[in-house]
Amino acid sequence: MIEYKKEIQLFKALSHPTRIAILELLRNGEQCVCHLEASLGLRQAYISQQLGVLRKAGLLAKRRDGWNIYYRVLNKEVFAVLDSVYQMTGTPKIEQTITPATCTCPHCESEDAQMLVIPEDILS
Amino acid sequence: MIEYKKEIQLFKALSHPTRIAILELLRNGEQCVCHLEASLGLRQAYISQQLGVLRKAGLLAKRRDGWNIYYRVLNKEVFAVLDSVYQMTGTPKIEQTITPATCTCPHCESEDAQMLVIPEDILS
DNA sequence: AGATTACATTCATCTTTCTGAATATAACTC
DNA sequence: GAGTTATATTCAGAAAGATGAATGTAATCT
């Protein structure tokens, strides 16, 4: 009798709203913890806990850059799993449902800078 | 903040080896409980419990025919989810890994009868 | 070195889920 | 209606997971 250990580990890791939301925030590339904190509106320690779960499940890896630690999805195939589930549940594409947020990391600040450029025709 | 309730419910239902095995046994069509019992080698009450979980998760439906109750998968899309996970985990197609078994239900007995037909060229 | 920033871990409590034993139900046979 | 067969539910103890508070660590800056 097969035990489906890897599958169970994956399903358990995905059985949590915060962890799914984290994966969605990482769908388009790495993000720092403070960015996840700002986007999810949850306490930092709590997010770190959930990141730990995803890391232990082999879904995430991290990279330090100065003060910040950037998390990324190791295997993009996890999004195929998520998408097939959204297909079943009728949930719309998630990217559009999470409010974008910014934090103090260099990544966000450069994006901020870009967004804050006021088009000239509005000024006139 | 999205709660992903349906997704969580689905992931939790799939986070169990017996329940995955049941779904695999139903991949090619309905089966009676006694057949699942024979194939999985687990006690009947236990299998009924797991069937109940899958039913409450909206994954299965049942149909009574005389003494037997036949379970079937309601939404075939669940196999797309499973297959995408097997893709991630590197698990081979499961159908071939579960030992076929027979029970006393009419379904199995007719299959038995077919299998027991001895080709004439072997007899000669 | 000391203070600060960003992130991680530990610990205790509470809730949920798992598991197995026992019992219940529902349809059929005689 | 009594007995049998097939399946379902209930219940209690054990295990696992969720949650939040507090604390720890590691890199950076002055």
mmCIF file of C-alpha atoms in Angstrom, chain B:
data_model
loop_
_atom_site.group_PDB
_atom_site.id
_atom_site.type_symbol
_atom_site.label_atom_id
_atom_site.label_comp_id
_atom_site.label_asym_id
_atom_site.label_seq_id
_atom_site.Cartn_x
_atom_site.Cartn_y
_atom_site.Cartn_z
ATOM 1 C CA MET B 1 -7.821 39.036 2.785
ATOM 2 C CA ILE B 2 -9.026 35.939 0.991
ATOM 3 C CA GLU B 3 -9.567 32.883 3.112
ATOM 4 C CA TYR B 4 -9.390 30.232 0.385
ATOM 5 C CA LYS B 5 -11.985 28.220 2.250
ATOM 6 C CA LYS B 6 -12.906 25.906 -0.610
ATOM 7 C CA GLU B 7 -9.280 25.328 -1.480
ATOM 8 C CA ILE B 8 -8.390 24.509 2.112
ATOM 9 C CA GLN B 9 -11.294 22.105 2.368
ATOM 10 C CA LEU B 10 -10.106 20.342 -0.746
ATOM 11 C CA PHE B 11 -6.468 20.208 0.314
ATOM 12 C CA LYS B 12 -7.405 18.852 3.722
ATOM 13 C CA ALA B 13 -9.576 16.174 2.167
ATOM 14 C CA LEU B 14 -6.633 15.129 0.000
ATOM 15 C CA SER B 15 -4.122 15.170 2.885
ATOM 16 C CA HIS B 16 -4.589 11.517 3.695
ATOM 17 C CA PRO B 17 -3.124 8.395 2.065
ATOM 18 C CA THR B 18 -6.272 6.294 2.326
ATOM 19 C CA ARG B 19 -8.374 9.035 0.794
ATOM 20 C CA ILE B 20 -5.999 9.485 -2.121
ATOM 21 C CA ALA B 21 -5.966 5.730 -2.653
ATOM 22 C CA ILE B 22 -9.778 5.681 -2.654
ATOM 23 C CA LEU B 23 -9.881 8.377 -5.311
ATOM 24 C CA GLU B 24 -7.400 6.427 -7.403
ATOM 25 C CA LEU B 25 -9.539 3.302 -7.116
ATOM 26 C CA LEU B 26 -12.483 5.352 -8.368
ATOM 27 C CA ARG B 27 -10.553 6.929 -11.209
ATOM 28 C CA ASN B 28 -12.010 4.588 -13.796
ATOM 29 C CA GLY B 29 -15.538 4.506 -12.462
ATOM 30 C CA GLU B 30 -17.690 3.665 -9.494
ATOM 31 C CA GLN B 31 -16.864 0.903 -7.027
ATOM 32 C CA CYS B 32 -18.711 -0.573 -4.072
ATOM 33 C CA VAL B 33 -17.426 -0.216 -0.547
ATOM 34 C CA CYS B 34 -16.603 -3.897 -0.241
ATOM 35 C CA HIS B 35 -14.405 -3.582 -3.294
ATOM 36 C CA LEU B 36 -12.489 -0.698 -1.724
ATOM 37 C CA GLU B 37 -12.202 -2.760 1.439
ATOM 38 C CA ALA B 38 -10.718 -5.702 -0.452
ATOM 39 C CA SER B 39 -8.360 -3.517 -2.468
ATOM 40 C CA LEU B 40 -7.071 -1.462 0.429
ATOM 41 C CA GLY B 41 -6.946 -4.202 3.041
ATOM 42 C CA LEU B 42 -8.437 -1.932 5.663
ATOM 43 C CA ARG B 43 -11.398 -2.372 7.978
ATOM 44 C CA GLN B 44 -14.777 -1.464 6.579
ATOM 45 C CA ALA B 45 -15.712 1.076 9.239
ATOM 46 C CA TYR B 46 -12.488 2.921 8.688
ATOM 47 C CA ILE B 47 -13.042 3.119 4.953
ATOM 48 C CA SER B 48 -16.562 4.362 5.541
ATOM 49 C CA GLN B 49 -15.160 7.137 7.684
ATOM 50 C CA GLN B 50 -12.813 8.243 4.951
ATOM 51 C CA LEU B 51 -15.572 7.988 2.375
ATOM 52 C CA GLY B 52 -17.592 10.270 4.625
ATOM 53 C CA VAL B 53 -14.812 12.831 4.655
ATOM 54 C CA LEU B 54 -14.547 12.775 0.877
ATOM 55 C CA ARG B 55 -18.318 12.997 0.565
ATOM 56 C CA LYS B 56 -18.552 15.986 2.918
ATOM 57 C CA ALA B 57 -15.817 17.657 0.909
ATOM 58 C CA GLY B 58 -18.083 17.343 -2.103
ATOM 59 C CA LEU B 59 -15.789 14.963 -3.929
ATOM 60 C CA LEU B 60 -17.887 11.798 -3.931
ATOM 61 C CA ALA B 61 -21.454 10.687 -4.437
ATOM 62 C CA LYS B 62 -22.987 7.310 -3.769
ATOM 63 C CA ARG B 63 -25.642 5.148 -5.347
ATOM 64 C CA ARG B 64 -27.337 2.171 -3.789
ATOM 65 C CA ASP B 65 -27.965 -0.984 -5.767
ATOM 66 C CA GLY B 66 -29.475 -3.678 -3.590
ATOM 67 C CA TRP B 67 -27.045 -4.573 -0.866
ATOM 68 C CA ASN B 68 -24.191 -2.603 -2.239
ATOM 69 C CA ILE B 69 -23.431 1.058 -2.303
ATOM 70 C CA TYR B 70 -21.358 2.313 -5.186
ATOM 71 C CA TYR B 71 -19.219 5.395 -4.805
ATOM 72 C CA ARG B 72 -18.125 7.611 -7.641
ATOM 73 C CA VAL B 73 -16.098 10.783 -8.079
ATOM 74 C CA LEU B 74 -18.355 13.770 -8.627
ATOM 75 C CA ASN B 75 -15.882 16.082 -10.288
ATOM 76 C CA LYS B 76 -13.241 14.518 -12.485
ATOM 77 C CA GLU B 77 -11.176 17.688 -12.186
ATOM 78 C CA VAL B 78 -9.855 16.344 -8.913
ATOM 79 C CA PHE B 79 -7.685 14.022 -10.983
ATOM 80 C CA ALA B 80 -6.131 17.018 -12.669
ATOM 81 C CA VAL B 81 -5.160 18.197 -9.207
ATOM 82 C CA LEU B 82 -3.750 14.797 -8.274
ATOM 83 C CA ASP B 83 -1.883 14.460 -11.543
ATOM 84 C CA SER B 84 -0.325 17.890 -11.184
ATOM 85 C CA VAL B 85 0.873 16.857 -7.743
ATOM 86 C CA TYR B 86 2.290 13.556 -9.031
ATOM 87 C CA GLN B 87 4.102 15.664 -11.584
ATOM 88 C CA MET B 88 5.715 17.649 -8.771
ATOM 89 C CA THR B 89 6.547 14.704 -6.569
ATOM 90 C CA GLY B 90 7.696 12.428 -9.349
ATOM 91 C CA THR B 91 5.246 9.722 -8.330
ATOM 92 C CA PRO B 92 4.400 7.384 -11.197
ATOM 93 C CA LYS B 93 0.865 6.860 -12.429
ATOM 94 C CA ILE B 94 -0.907 5.339 -9.500
ATOM 95 C CA GLU B 95 -3.436 3.131 -11.202
ATOM 96 C CA GLN B 96 -0.756 0.545 -11.835
ATOM 97 C CA THR B 97 0.512 0.520 -8.277
ATOM 98 C CA ILE B 98 -2.658 -0.562 -6.524
ATOM 99 C CA THR B 99 -3.237 -4.296 -6.507
ATOM 100 C CA PRO B 100 -6.526 -5.261 -8.131
ATOM 101 C CA ALA B 101 -8.911 -7.086 -5.832
ATOM 102 C CA THR B 102 -12.303 -8.639 -5.991
ATOM 103 C CA CYS B 103 -15.183 -8.865 -3.560
ATOM 104 C CA THR B 104 -18.624 -10.422 -3.492
ATOM 105 C CA CYS B 105 -20.491 -7.628 -5.242
ATOM 106 C CA PRO B 106 -22.160 -8.340 -8.608
ATOM 107 C CA HIS B 107 -19.748 -5.947 -10.271
ATOM 108 C CA CYS B 108 -16.700 -7.886 -9.156
ATOM 109 C CA GLU B 109 -18.290 -11.292 -9.671
ATOM 110 C CA SER B 110 -19.007 -10.556 -13.282
ATOM 111 C CA GLU B 111 -15.428 -9.378 -13.769
ATOM 112 C CA ASP B 112 -14.261 -12.505 -11.983
ATOM 113 C CA ALA B 113 -16.327 -14.617 -14.291
ATOM 114 C CA GLN B 114 -14.740 -12.912 -17.271
ATOM 115 C CA MET B 115 -11.251 -13.349 -15.933
ATOM 116 C CA LEU B 116 -11.842 -16.987 -15.158
ATOM 117 C CA VAL B 117 -12.692 -17.850 -18.724
ATOM 118 C CA ILE B 118 -9.819 -20.049 -19.814
ATOM 119 C CA PRO B 119 -8.710 -19.522 -23.391
ATOM 120 C CA GLU B 120 -9.299 -22.651 -25.462
ATOM 121 C CA ASP B 121 -5.789 -22.787 -26.846
ATOM 122 C CA ILE B 122 -4.446 -23.236 -23.326
ATOM 123 C CA LEU B 123 -6.728 -26.195 -22.745
ATOM 124 C CA SER B 124 -5.631 -28.054 -25.807
#
